[in-house]
Amino acid sequence: AQAAQRLAQRLATRGPQLLSAAVAYSKPRLATFWYYAKVELAPPTPAEIPRAIDSMKAMVRSFQTGRLAQLTVKEALRNGLVATEVLMWFYIGEIIGKGGLIGYNV
């Protein structure tokens, strides 16, 4: 009982100091996070959609011409990671939509 009382007293005296240190530590990191979140998580603008379509057409064209065999390991790894990320976001959306990991409630 005395140990709990000492802990509560310590927390009451050092709590505001710890809180201000946590705020000072996280403020610049949160500012950086929000900056990148606004840029990266924004939906595409109407001007970006045709560029994305052209990029997809170029990728299909390069696949048809055999450029796929000329990729460097770094490019292939990057493309694989992007494809994996897109697939995982699809699966996460499915799990959220289903409301569970297994099957749909029918």
mmCIF file of C-alpha atoms in Angstrom:
data_model
loop_
_atom_site.group_PDB
_atom_site.id
_atom_site.type_symbol
_atom_site.label_atom_id
_atom_site.label_comp_id
_atom_site.label_asym_id
_atom_site.label_seq_id
_atom_site.Cartn_x
_atom_site.Cartn_y
_atom_site.Cartn_z
ATOM 1 C CA ALA A 1 0.000 0.000 0.000
ATOM 2 C CA GLN A 2 2.850 2.362 0.841
ATOM 3 C CA ALA A 3 4.613 1.524 -2.427
ATOM 4 C CA ALA A 4 1.496 2.419 -4.403
ATOM 5 C CA GLN A 5 1.172 5.637 -2.436
ATOM 6 C CA ARG A 6 4.807 6.564 -3.154
ATOM 7 C CA LEU A 7 4.316 5.783 -6.844
ATOM 8 C CA ALA A 8 1.197 7.965 -6.998
ATOM 9 C CA GLN A 9 3.031 10.787 -5.200
ATOM 10 C CA ARG A 10 6.012 10.517 -7.567
ATOM 11 C CA LEU A 11 3.743 10.504 -10.581
ATOM 12 C CA ALA A 12 1.865 13.542 -9.293
ATOM 13 C CA THR A 13 5.092 15.507 -8.824
ATOM 14 C CA ARG A 14 6.872 14.396 -12.010
ATOM 15 C CA GLY A 15 3.799 13.944 -14.232
ATOM 16 C CA PRO A 16 3.653 17.475 -15.658
ATOM 17 C CA GLN A 17 7.413 17.387 -16.338
ATOM 18 C CA LEU A 18 7.114 14.061 -18.187
ATOM 19 C CA LEU A 19 4.096 15.300 -20.119
ATOM 20 C CA SER A 20 5.862 18.450 -21.281
ATOM 21 C CA ALA A 21 8.904 16.393 -22.313
ATOM 22 C CA ALA A 22 6.660 14.031 -24.309
ATOM 23 C CA VAL A 23 4.966 16.971 -26.045
ATOM 24 C CA ALA A 24 8.312 18.602 -26.867
ATOM 25 C CA TYR A 25 9.606 15.294 -28.252
ATOM 26 C CA SER A 26 6.578 14.526 -30.408
ATOM 27 C CA LYS A 27 5.764 18.005 -31.772
ATOM 28 C CA PRO A 28 8.352 18.102 -34.612
ATOM 29 C CA ARG A 29 7.689 14.452 -35.483
ATOM 30 C CA LEU A 30 3.950 15.042 -35.708
ATOM 31 C CA ALA A 31 4.525 18.111 -37.878
ATOM 32 C CA THR A 32 6.619 16.013 -40.271
ATOM 33 C CA PHE A 33 4.003 13.256 -40.251
ATOM 34 C CA TRP A 34 1.158 15.665 -41.066
ATOM 35 C CA TYR A 35 3.188 17.291 -43.845
ATOM 36 C CA TYR A 36 3.768 13.964 -45.578
ATOM 37 C CA ALA A 37 0.254 12.725 -44.788
ATOM 38 C CA LYS A 38 -1.290 15.738 -46.561
ATOM 39 C CA VAL A 39 0.904 15.158 -49.603
ATOM 40 C CA GLU A 40 0.921 11.364 -49.860
ATOM 41 C CA LEU A 41 -2.564 10.464 -48.634
ATOM 42 C CA ALA A 42 -4.448 12.998 -50.741
ATOM 43 C CA PRO A 43 -6.639 11.602 -53.515
ATOM 44 C CA PRO A 44 -5.347 12.106 -57.051
ATOM 45 C CA THR A 45 -6.252 15.328 -58.789
ATOM 46 C CA PRO A 46 -7.998 15.216 -62.181
ATOM 47 C CA ALA A 47 -4.690 16.220 -63.798
ATOM 48 C CA GLU A 48 -2.877 13.211 -62.301
ATOM 49 C CA ILE A 49 -5.316 10.581 -63.583
ATOM 50 C CA PRO A 50 -4.271 10.734 -67.289
ATOM 51 C CA ARG A 51 -0.606 10.517 -66.239
ATOM 52 C CA ALA A 52 -1.362 7.388 -64.224
ATOM 53 C CA ILE A 53 -3.207 5.846 -67.176
ATOM 54 C CA ASP A 54 -0.282 6.645 -69.495
ATOM 55 C CA SER A 55 2.103 5.109 -66.974
ATOM 56 C CA MET A 56 0.041 1.911 -66.863
ATOM 57 C CA LYS A 57 -0.055 1.774 -70.686
ATOM 58 C CA ALA A 58 3.730 2.173 -70.796
ATOM 59 C CA MET A 59 4.130 -0.640 -68.282
ATOM 60 C CA VAL A 60 1.907 -2.954 -70.337
ATOM 61 C CA ARG A 61 3.821 -2.003 -73.500
ATOM 62 C CA SER A 62 7.158 -2.725 -71.838
ATOM 63 C CA PHE A 63 5.835 -6.078 -70.638
ATOM 64 C CA GLN A 64 4.708 -6.967 -74.166
ATOM 65 C CA THR A 65 8.046 -5.997 -75.726
ATOM 66 C CA GLY A 66 10.082 -8.085 -73.276
ATOM 67 C CA ARG A 67 11.614 -5.263 -71.278
ATOM 68 C CA LEU A 68 10.655 -7.228 -68.166
ATOM 69 C CA ALA A 69 13.699 -9.492 -68.703
ATOM 70 C CA GLN A 70 15.998 -6.446 -68.691
ATOM 71 C CA LEU A 71 15.007 -5.134 -65.256
ATOM 72 C CA THR A 72 17.719 -4.698 -62.682
ATOM 73 C CA VAL A 73 17.369 -6.515 -59.390
ATOM 74 C CA LYS A 74 16.701 -3.210 -57.638
ATOM 75 C CA GLU A 75 13.885 -2.292 -60.057
ATOM 76 C CA ALA A 76 12.355 -5.758 -59.828
ATOM 77 C CA LEU A 77 12.478 -5.674 -56.016
ATOM 78 C CA ARG A 78 10.911 -2.207 -55.934
ATOM 79 C CA ASN A 79 8.146 -3.269 -58.325
ATOM 80 C CA GLY A 80 7.526 -6.389 -56.258
ATOM 81 C CA LEU A 81 7.277 -4.373 -53.051
ATOM 82 C CA VAL A 82 4.822 -1.923 -54.613
ATOM 83 C CA ALA A 83 2.682 -4.792 -55.919
ATOM 84 C CA THR A 84 2.782 -6.431 -52.486
ATOM 85 C CA GLU A 85 1.724 -3.170 -50.822
ATOM 86 C CA VAL A 86 -1.219 -2.753 -53.190
ATOM 87 C CA LEU A 87 -2.262 -6.360 -52.598
ATOM 88 C CA MET A 88 -2.031 -5.994 -48.819
ATOM 89 C CA TRP A 89 -4.181 -2.824 -48.883
ATOM 90 C CA PHE A 90 -6.737 -4.783 -50.909
ATOM 91 C CA TYR A 91 -6.736 -7.573 -48.320
ATOM 92 C CA ILE A 92 -7.014 -5.101 -45.439
ATOM 93 C CA GLY A 93 -9.990 -3.471 -47.168
ATOM 94 C CA GLU A 94 -11.610 -6.862 -47.620
ATOM 95 C CA ILE A 95 -11.101 -7.725 -43.944
ATOM 96 C CA ILE A 96 -12.600 -4.401 -42.870
ATOM 97 C CA GLY A 97 -15.496 -4.817 -45.290
ATOM 98 C CA LYS A 98 -16.214 -8.366 -44.158
ATOM 99 C CA GLY A 99 -15.910 -7.502 -40.502
ATOM 100 C CA GLY A 100 -13.629 -10.478 -39.881
ATOM 101 C CA LEU A 101 -10.795 -12.589 -41.201
ATOM 102 C CA ILE A 102 -12.826 -15.543 -42.445
ATOM 103 C CA GLY A 103 -15.829 -15.470 -44.784
ATOM 104 C CA TYR A 104 -18.765 -13.144 -45.192
ATOM 105 C CA ASN A 105 -21.869 -12.986 -43.014
ATOM 106 C CA VAL A 106 -24.538 -14.183 -45.409
#
